[in-house]
Short mmCIF file of C-alpha atoms in Angstrom, two decimals:
data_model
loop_
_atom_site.label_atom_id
_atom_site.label_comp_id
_atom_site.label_asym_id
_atom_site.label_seq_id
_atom_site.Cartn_x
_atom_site.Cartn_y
_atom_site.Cartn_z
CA UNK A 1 -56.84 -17.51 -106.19
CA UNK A 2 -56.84 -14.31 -104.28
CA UNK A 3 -56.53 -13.97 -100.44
CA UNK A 4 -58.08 -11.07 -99.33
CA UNK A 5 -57.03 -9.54 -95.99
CA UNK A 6 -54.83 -12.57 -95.23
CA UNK A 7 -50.87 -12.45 -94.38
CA UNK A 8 -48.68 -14.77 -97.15
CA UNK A 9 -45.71 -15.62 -95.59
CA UNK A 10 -42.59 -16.23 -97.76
CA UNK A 11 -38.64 -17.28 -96.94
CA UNK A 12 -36.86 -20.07 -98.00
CA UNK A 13 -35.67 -20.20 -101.58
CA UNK A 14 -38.40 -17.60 -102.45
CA UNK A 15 -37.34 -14.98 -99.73
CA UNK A 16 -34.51 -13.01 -99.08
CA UNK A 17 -32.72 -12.13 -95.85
CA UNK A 18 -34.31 -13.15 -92.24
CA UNK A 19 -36.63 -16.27 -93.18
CA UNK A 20 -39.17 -15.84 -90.65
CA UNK A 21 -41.71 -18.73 -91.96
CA UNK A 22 -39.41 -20.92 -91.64
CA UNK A 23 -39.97 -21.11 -87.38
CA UNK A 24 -43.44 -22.33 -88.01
CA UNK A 25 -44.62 -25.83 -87.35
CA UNK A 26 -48.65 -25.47 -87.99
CA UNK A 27 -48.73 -28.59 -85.33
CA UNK A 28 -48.02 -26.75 -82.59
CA UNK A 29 -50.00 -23.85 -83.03
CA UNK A 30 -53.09 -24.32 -81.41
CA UNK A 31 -52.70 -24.02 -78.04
CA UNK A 32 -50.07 -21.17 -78.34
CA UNK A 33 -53.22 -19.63 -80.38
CA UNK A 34 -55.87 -20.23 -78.03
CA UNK A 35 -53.24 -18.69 -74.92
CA UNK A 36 -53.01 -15.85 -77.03
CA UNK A 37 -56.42 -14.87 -77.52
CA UNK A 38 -57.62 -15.57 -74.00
CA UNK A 39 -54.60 -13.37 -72.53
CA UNK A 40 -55.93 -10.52 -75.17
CA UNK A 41 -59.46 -10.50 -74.38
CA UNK A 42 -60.31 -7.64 -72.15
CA UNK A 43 -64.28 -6.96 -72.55
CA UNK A 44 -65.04 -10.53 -72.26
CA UNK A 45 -64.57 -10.57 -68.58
CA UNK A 46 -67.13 -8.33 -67.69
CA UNK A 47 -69.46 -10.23 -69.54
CA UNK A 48 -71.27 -13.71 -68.02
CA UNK A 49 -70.15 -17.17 -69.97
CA UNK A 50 -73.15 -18.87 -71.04
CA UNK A 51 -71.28 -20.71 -74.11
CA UNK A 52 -72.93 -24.19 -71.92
CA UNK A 53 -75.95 -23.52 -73.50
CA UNK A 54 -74.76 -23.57 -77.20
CA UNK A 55 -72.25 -25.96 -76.51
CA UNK A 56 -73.96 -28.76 -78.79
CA UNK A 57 -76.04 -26.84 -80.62
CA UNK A 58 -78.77 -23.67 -80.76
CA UNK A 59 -77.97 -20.12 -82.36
CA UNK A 60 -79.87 -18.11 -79.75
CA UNK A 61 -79.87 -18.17 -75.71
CA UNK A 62 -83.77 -16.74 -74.39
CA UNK A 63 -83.01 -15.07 -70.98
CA UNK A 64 -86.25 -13.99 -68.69
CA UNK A 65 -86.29 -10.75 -67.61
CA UNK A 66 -87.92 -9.87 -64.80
CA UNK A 67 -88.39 -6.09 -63.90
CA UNK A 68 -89.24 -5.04 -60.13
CA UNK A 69 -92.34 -5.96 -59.22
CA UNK A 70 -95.02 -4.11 -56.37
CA UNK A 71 -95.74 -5.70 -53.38
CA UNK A 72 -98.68 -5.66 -52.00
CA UNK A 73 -100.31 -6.17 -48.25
CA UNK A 74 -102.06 -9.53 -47.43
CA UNK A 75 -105.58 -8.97 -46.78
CA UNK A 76 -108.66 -11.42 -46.54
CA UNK A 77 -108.93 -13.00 -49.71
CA UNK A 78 -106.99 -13.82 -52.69
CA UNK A 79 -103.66 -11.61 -53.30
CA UNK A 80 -103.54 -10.17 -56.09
CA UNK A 81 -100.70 -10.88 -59.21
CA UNK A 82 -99.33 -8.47 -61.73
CA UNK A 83 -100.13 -9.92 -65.94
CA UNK A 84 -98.26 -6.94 -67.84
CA UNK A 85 -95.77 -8.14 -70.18
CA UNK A 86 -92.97 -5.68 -69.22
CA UNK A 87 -93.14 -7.24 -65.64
CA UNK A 88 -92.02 -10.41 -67.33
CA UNK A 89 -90.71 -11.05 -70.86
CA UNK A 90 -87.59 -12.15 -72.31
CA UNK A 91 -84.32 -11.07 -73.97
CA UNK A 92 -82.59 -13.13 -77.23
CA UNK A 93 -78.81 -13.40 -77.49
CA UNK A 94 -78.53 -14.41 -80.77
CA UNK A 95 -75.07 -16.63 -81.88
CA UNK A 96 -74.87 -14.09 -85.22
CA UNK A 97 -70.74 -13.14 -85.12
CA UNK A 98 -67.97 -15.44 -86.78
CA UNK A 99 -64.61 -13.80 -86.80
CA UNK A 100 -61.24 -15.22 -87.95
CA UNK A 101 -57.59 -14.39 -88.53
CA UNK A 102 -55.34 -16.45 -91.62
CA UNK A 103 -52.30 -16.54 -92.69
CA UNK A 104 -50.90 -18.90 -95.61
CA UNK A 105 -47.38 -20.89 -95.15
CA UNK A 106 -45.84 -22.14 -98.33
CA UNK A 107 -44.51 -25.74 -98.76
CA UNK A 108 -40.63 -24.78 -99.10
CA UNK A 109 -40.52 -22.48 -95.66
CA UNK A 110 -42.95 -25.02 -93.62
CA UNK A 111 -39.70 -26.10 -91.71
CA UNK A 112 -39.43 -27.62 -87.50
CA UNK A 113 -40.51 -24.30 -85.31
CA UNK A 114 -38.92 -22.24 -83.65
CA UNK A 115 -40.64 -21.19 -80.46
CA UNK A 116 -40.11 -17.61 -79.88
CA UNK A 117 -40.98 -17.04 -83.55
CA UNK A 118 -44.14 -19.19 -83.27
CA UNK A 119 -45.38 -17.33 -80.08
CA UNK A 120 -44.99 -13.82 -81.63
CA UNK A 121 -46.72 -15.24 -84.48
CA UNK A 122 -49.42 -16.84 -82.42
CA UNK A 123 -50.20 -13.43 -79.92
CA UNK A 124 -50.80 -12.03 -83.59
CA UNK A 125 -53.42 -14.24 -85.04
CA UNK A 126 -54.80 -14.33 -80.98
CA UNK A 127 -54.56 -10.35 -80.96
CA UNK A 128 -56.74 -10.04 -84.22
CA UNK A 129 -59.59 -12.43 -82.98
CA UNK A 130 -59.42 -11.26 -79.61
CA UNK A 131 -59.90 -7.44 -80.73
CA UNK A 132 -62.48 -8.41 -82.53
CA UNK A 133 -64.35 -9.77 -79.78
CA UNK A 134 -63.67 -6.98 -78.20
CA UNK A 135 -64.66 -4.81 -80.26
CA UNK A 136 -68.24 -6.68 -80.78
CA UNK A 137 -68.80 -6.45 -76.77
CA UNK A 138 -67.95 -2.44 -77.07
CA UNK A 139 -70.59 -2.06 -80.17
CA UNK A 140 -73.33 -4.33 -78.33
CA UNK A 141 -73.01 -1.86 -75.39
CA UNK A 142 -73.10 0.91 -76.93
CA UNK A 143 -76.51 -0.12 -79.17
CA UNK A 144 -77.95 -1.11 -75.75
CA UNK A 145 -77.83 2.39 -74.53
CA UNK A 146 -79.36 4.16 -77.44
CA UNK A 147 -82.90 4.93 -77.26
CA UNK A 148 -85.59 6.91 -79.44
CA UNK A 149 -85.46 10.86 -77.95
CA UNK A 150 -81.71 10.34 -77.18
CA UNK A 151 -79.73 8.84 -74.03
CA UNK A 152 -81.68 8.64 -70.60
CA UNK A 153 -80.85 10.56 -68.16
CA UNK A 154 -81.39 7.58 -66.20
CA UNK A 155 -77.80 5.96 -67.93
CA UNK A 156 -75.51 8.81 -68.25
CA UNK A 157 -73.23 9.89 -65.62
CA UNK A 158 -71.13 13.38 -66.70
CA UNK A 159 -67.80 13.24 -65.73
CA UNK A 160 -66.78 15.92 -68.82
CA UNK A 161 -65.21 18.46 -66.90
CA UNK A 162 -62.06 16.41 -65.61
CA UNK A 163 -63.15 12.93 -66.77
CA UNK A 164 -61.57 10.12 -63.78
CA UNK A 165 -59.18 13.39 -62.92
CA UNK A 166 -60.42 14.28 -59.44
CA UNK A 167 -62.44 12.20 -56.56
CA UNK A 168 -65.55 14.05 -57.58
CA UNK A 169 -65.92 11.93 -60.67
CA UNK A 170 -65.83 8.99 -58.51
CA UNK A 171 -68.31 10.54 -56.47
CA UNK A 172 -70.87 10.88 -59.17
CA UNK A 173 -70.65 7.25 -60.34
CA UNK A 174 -71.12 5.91 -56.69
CA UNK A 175 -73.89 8.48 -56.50
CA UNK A 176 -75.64 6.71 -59.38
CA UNK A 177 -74.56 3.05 -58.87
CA UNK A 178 -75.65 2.69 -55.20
CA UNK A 179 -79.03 3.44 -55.93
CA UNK A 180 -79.60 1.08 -58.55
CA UNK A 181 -77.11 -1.71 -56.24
CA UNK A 182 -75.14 -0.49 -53.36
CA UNK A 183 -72.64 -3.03 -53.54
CA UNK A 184 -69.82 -1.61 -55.42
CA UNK A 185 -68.37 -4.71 -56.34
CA UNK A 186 -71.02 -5.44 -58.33
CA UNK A 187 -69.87 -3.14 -60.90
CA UNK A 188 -67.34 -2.31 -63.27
CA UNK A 189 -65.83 1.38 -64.41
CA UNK A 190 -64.19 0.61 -67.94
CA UNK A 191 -62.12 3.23 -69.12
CA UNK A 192 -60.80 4.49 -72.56
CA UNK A 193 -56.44 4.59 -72.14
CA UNK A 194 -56.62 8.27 -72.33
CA UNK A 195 -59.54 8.40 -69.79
CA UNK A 196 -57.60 5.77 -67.27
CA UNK A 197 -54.74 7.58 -67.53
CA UNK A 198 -55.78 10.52 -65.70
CA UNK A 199 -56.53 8.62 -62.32
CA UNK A 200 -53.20 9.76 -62.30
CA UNK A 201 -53.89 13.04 -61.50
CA UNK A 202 -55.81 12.30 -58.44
CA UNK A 203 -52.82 12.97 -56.03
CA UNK A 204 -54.79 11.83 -52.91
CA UNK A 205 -55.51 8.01 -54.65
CA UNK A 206 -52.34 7.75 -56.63
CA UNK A 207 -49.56 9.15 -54.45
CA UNK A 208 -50.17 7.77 -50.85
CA UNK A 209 -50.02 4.75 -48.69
CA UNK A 210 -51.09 1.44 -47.95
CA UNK A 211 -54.20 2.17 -47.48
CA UNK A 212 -54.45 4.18 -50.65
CA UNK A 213 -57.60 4.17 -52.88
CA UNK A 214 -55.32 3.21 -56.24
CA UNK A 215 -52.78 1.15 -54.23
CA UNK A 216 -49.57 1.70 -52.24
CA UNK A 217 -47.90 0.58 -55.90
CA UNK A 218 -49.61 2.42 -58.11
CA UNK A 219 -47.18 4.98 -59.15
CA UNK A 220 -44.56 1.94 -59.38
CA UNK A 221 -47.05 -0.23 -61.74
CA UNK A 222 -49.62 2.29 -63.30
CA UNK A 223 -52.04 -0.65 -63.05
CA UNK A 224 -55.86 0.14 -61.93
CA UNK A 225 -57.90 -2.69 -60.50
CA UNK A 226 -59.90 -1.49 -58.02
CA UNK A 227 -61.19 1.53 -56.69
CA UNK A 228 -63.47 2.33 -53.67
CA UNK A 229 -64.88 -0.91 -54.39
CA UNK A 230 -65.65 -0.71 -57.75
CA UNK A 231 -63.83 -3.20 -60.08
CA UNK A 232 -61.94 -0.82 -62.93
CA UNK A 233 -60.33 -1.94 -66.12
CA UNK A 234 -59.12 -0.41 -69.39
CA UNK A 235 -59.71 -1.30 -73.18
CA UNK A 236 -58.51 -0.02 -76.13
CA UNK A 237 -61.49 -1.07 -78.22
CA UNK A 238 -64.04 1.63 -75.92
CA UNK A 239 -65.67 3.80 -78.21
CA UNK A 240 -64.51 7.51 -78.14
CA UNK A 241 -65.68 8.71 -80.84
CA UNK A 242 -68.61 11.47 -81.30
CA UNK A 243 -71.54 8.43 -81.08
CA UNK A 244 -75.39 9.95 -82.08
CA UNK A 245 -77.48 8.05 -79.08
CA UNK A 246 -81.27 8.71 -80.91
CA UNK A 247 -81.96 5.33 -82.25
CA UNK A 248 -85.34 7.12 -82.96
CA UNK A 249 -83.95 9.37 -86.39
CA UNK A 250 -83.16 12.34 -84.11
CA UNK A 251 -79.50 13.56 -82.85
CA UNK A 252 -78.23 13.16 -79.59
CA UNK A 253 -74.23 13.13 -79.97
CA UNK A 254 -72.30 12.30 -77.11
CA UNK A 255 -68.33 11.47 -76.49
CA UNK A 256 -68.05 8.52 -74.41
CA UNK A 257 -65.22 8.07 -71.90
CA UNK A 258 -66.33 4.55 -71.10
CA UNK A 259 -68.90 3.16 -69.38
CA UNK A 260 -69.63 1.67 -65.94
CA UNK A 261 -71.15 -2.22 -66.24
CA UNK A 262 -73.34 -4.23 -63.27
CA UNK A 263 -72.62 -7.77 -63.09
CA UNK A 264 -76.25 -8.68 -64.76
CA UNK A 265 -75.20 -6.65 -67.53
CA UNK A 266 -73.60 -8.56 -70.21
CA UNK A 267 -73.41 -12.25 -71.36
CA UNK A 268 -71.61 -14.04 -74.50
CA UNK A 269 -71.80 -17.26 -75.45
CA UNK A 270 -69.18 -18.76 -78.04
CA UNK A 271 -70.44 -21.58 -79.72
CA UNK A 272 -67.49 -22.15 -81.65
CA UNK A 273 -64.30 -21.68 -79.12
CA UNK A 274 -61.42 -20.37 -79.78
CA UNK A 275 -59.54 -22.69 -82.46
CA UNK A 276 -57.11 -23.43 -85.03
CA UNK A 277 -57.65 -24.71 -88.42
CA UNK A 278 -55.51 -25.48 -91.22
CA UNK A 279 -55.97 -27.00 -94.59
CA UNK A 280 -54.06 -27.94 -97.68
CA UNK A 281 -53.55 -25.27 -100.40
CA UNK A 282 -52.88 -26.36 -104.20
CA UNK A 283 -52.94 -22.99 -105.34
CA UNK A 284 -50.61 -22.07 -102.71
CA UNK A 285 -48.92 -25.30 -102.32
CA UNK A 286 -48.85 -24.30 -98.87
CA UNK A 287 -51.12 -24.79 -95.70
CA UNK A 288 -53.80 -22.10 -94.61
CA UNK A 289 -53.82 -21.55 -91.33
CA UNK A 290 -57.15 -19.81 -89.31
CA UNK A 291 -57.73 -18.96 -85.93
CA UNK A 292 -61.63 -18.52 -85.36
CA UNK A 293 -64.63 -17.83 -83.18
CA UNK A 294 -67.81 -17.34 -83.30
CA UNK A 295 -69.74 -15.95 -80.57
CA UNK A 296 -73.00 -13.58 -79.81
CA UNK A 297 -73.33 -10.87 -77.36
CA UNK A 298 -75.88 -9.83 -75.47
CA UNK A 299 -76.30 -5.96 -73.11
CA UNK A 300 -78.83 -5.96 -70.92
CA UNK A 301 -80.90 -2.40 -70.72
CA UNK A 302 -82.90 -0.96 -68.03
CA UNK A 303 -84.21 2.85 -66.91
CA UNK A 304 -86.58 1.92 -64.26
CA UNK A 305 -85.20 2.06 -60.70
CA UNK A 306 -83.63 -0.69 -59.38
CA UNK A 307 -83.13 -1.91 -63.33
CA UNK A 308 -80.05 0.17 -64.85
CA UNK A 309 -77.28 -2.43 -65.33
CA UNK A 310 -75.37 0.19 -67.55
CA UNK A 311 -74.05 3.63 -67.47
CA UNK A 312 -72.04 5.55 -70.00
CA UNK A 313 -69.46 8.26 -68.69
CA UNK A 314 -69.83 11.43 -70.74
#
């Protein structure tokens, strides 16, 4: 039997020099598993936790949307109510992504574990599931933004000519932000590396006091968390790539630095956790070993004022 995309990990009378199967003890896994994905996942924190609600059972989450509504002035008589249907409708987050990681340990290296092996094993296996997740979050993001005709104006902020390299990209993202919420902590600027790596180059944030926007550390540390009130983070897994935004058979190429997120903008919900499974292998005659998930995700889209929950950075 073939194993596909799996690692098979040999030693013991089969292998020659370092043995590194032999440091495993499968019982003892889990949790070091589990850790390891949850310290990995990056995207998943920007996104709301509704796993509750598919905790038992259910493969898709209905969520009301609501978009702004007029008010009106109380007269004599009845008031009156809005019907349409894009007032109030509903979005699906469908439970539709299984992912996994596996290796295979054979019976004559499944020796007592050694610990520093098993956790550099474990952040491996937790690495791959956790990218994945990642990576999912990044794709369901970027879908959301697409429309027929290309990207709206409405969600793009251009920060091409020194992307995150001077204040005055700063200055365009509060520019749109506050008018859709004015509370900058409500929202999150995620960064590509390269992209996060010039805040650098803003002298005036990165080189500078206390009181400095960056932090007094920051050229100690090189760690971004916050920023004139907006929350900031970094992933590997955000698209850069030359992305066509017309969903509607037309061509509207852009090359995303990142994007900025509202806290209404994105919810998962794992209805399998995080987990370790392993089962007995005659073909092997050795124990296969899987860390698994399986999640949906769900990026919430808006142009109308008061509505955008999403913005990508040009």
């Amino acid at each position: 039997m073939a194993y596909n995309n799996n690692a098979v990990i040999s030693g013991g009378l089969n292998g020659e020099g370092t043995r590194a199967g032999e440091s495993f003890a499968t019982e003892v896994w889990g949790n070091a598993v589990e850790v390891a994905i949850k310290e990995q996942l990056v995207l998943d924190k920007v996104c709301n936790d509704l796993s509750p609600l598919v905790a038992t059972q259910g493969e898709r989450i209905h969520l009301p949307k609501i978009d702004q509504v007029t008010a009106g002035t109380k007269g004599e008589g009845a008031i009156t109510f809005e019907t349409s249907s894009s007032d109030a409708s509903e979005e699906i987050l469908n439970i539709d992504t299984h992912k996994y990681a596996a290796v295979v340990i054979e019976d004559i290296i499944q020796v007592q574990g050694n610990y520093d092996m098993l956790n550099m094993f474990a952040k491996e296996l937790g690495y791959s599931v956790a990218n994945a997740v990642d990576t999912a979050i990044d794709a369901a993001i970027i879908d959301s933004l697409k429309a027929s005709g290309g990207l709206n104006a409405a969600t793009e902020i251009d920060i091409s000519a020194t992307p995150m390299g001077t204040e005055a990209d700063f200055d365009a993202i509060a520019t749109k932000c506050y008018a859709q919420d004015p509370n900058p902590n409500n929202w999150t600027i995620v960064l590509s590396p390269s992209v996060y790596a010039n805040l650098m180059n803003i002298g005036d944030l990165a080189i500078a006091t206390q009181g400095a926007a960056l932090g007094a550390n920051f050229t100690q540390t090189g760690v971004v968390t916050k920023a004139y009130g907006f929350n900031i983070m970094m992933s590997q897994n955000v698209t850069t790539a030359t992305t066509d935004f017309d969903s509607g058979g037309g061509t509207d190429n852009k090359d995303p630095h990142g994007y900025v997120l509202h806290n209404s903008c994105c919810h998962i919900a794992y209805s399998i956790p995080s987990r370790l499974q392993s089962q007995y292998d005659l073909d092997y005659l050795g124990t296969k070993v899987i860390a698994d998930t399986a999640f949906g995700v769900l990026a919430r889209y808006g142009t109308a004022a008061g509505q955008v929950r999403s913005f990508l950075l040009t």
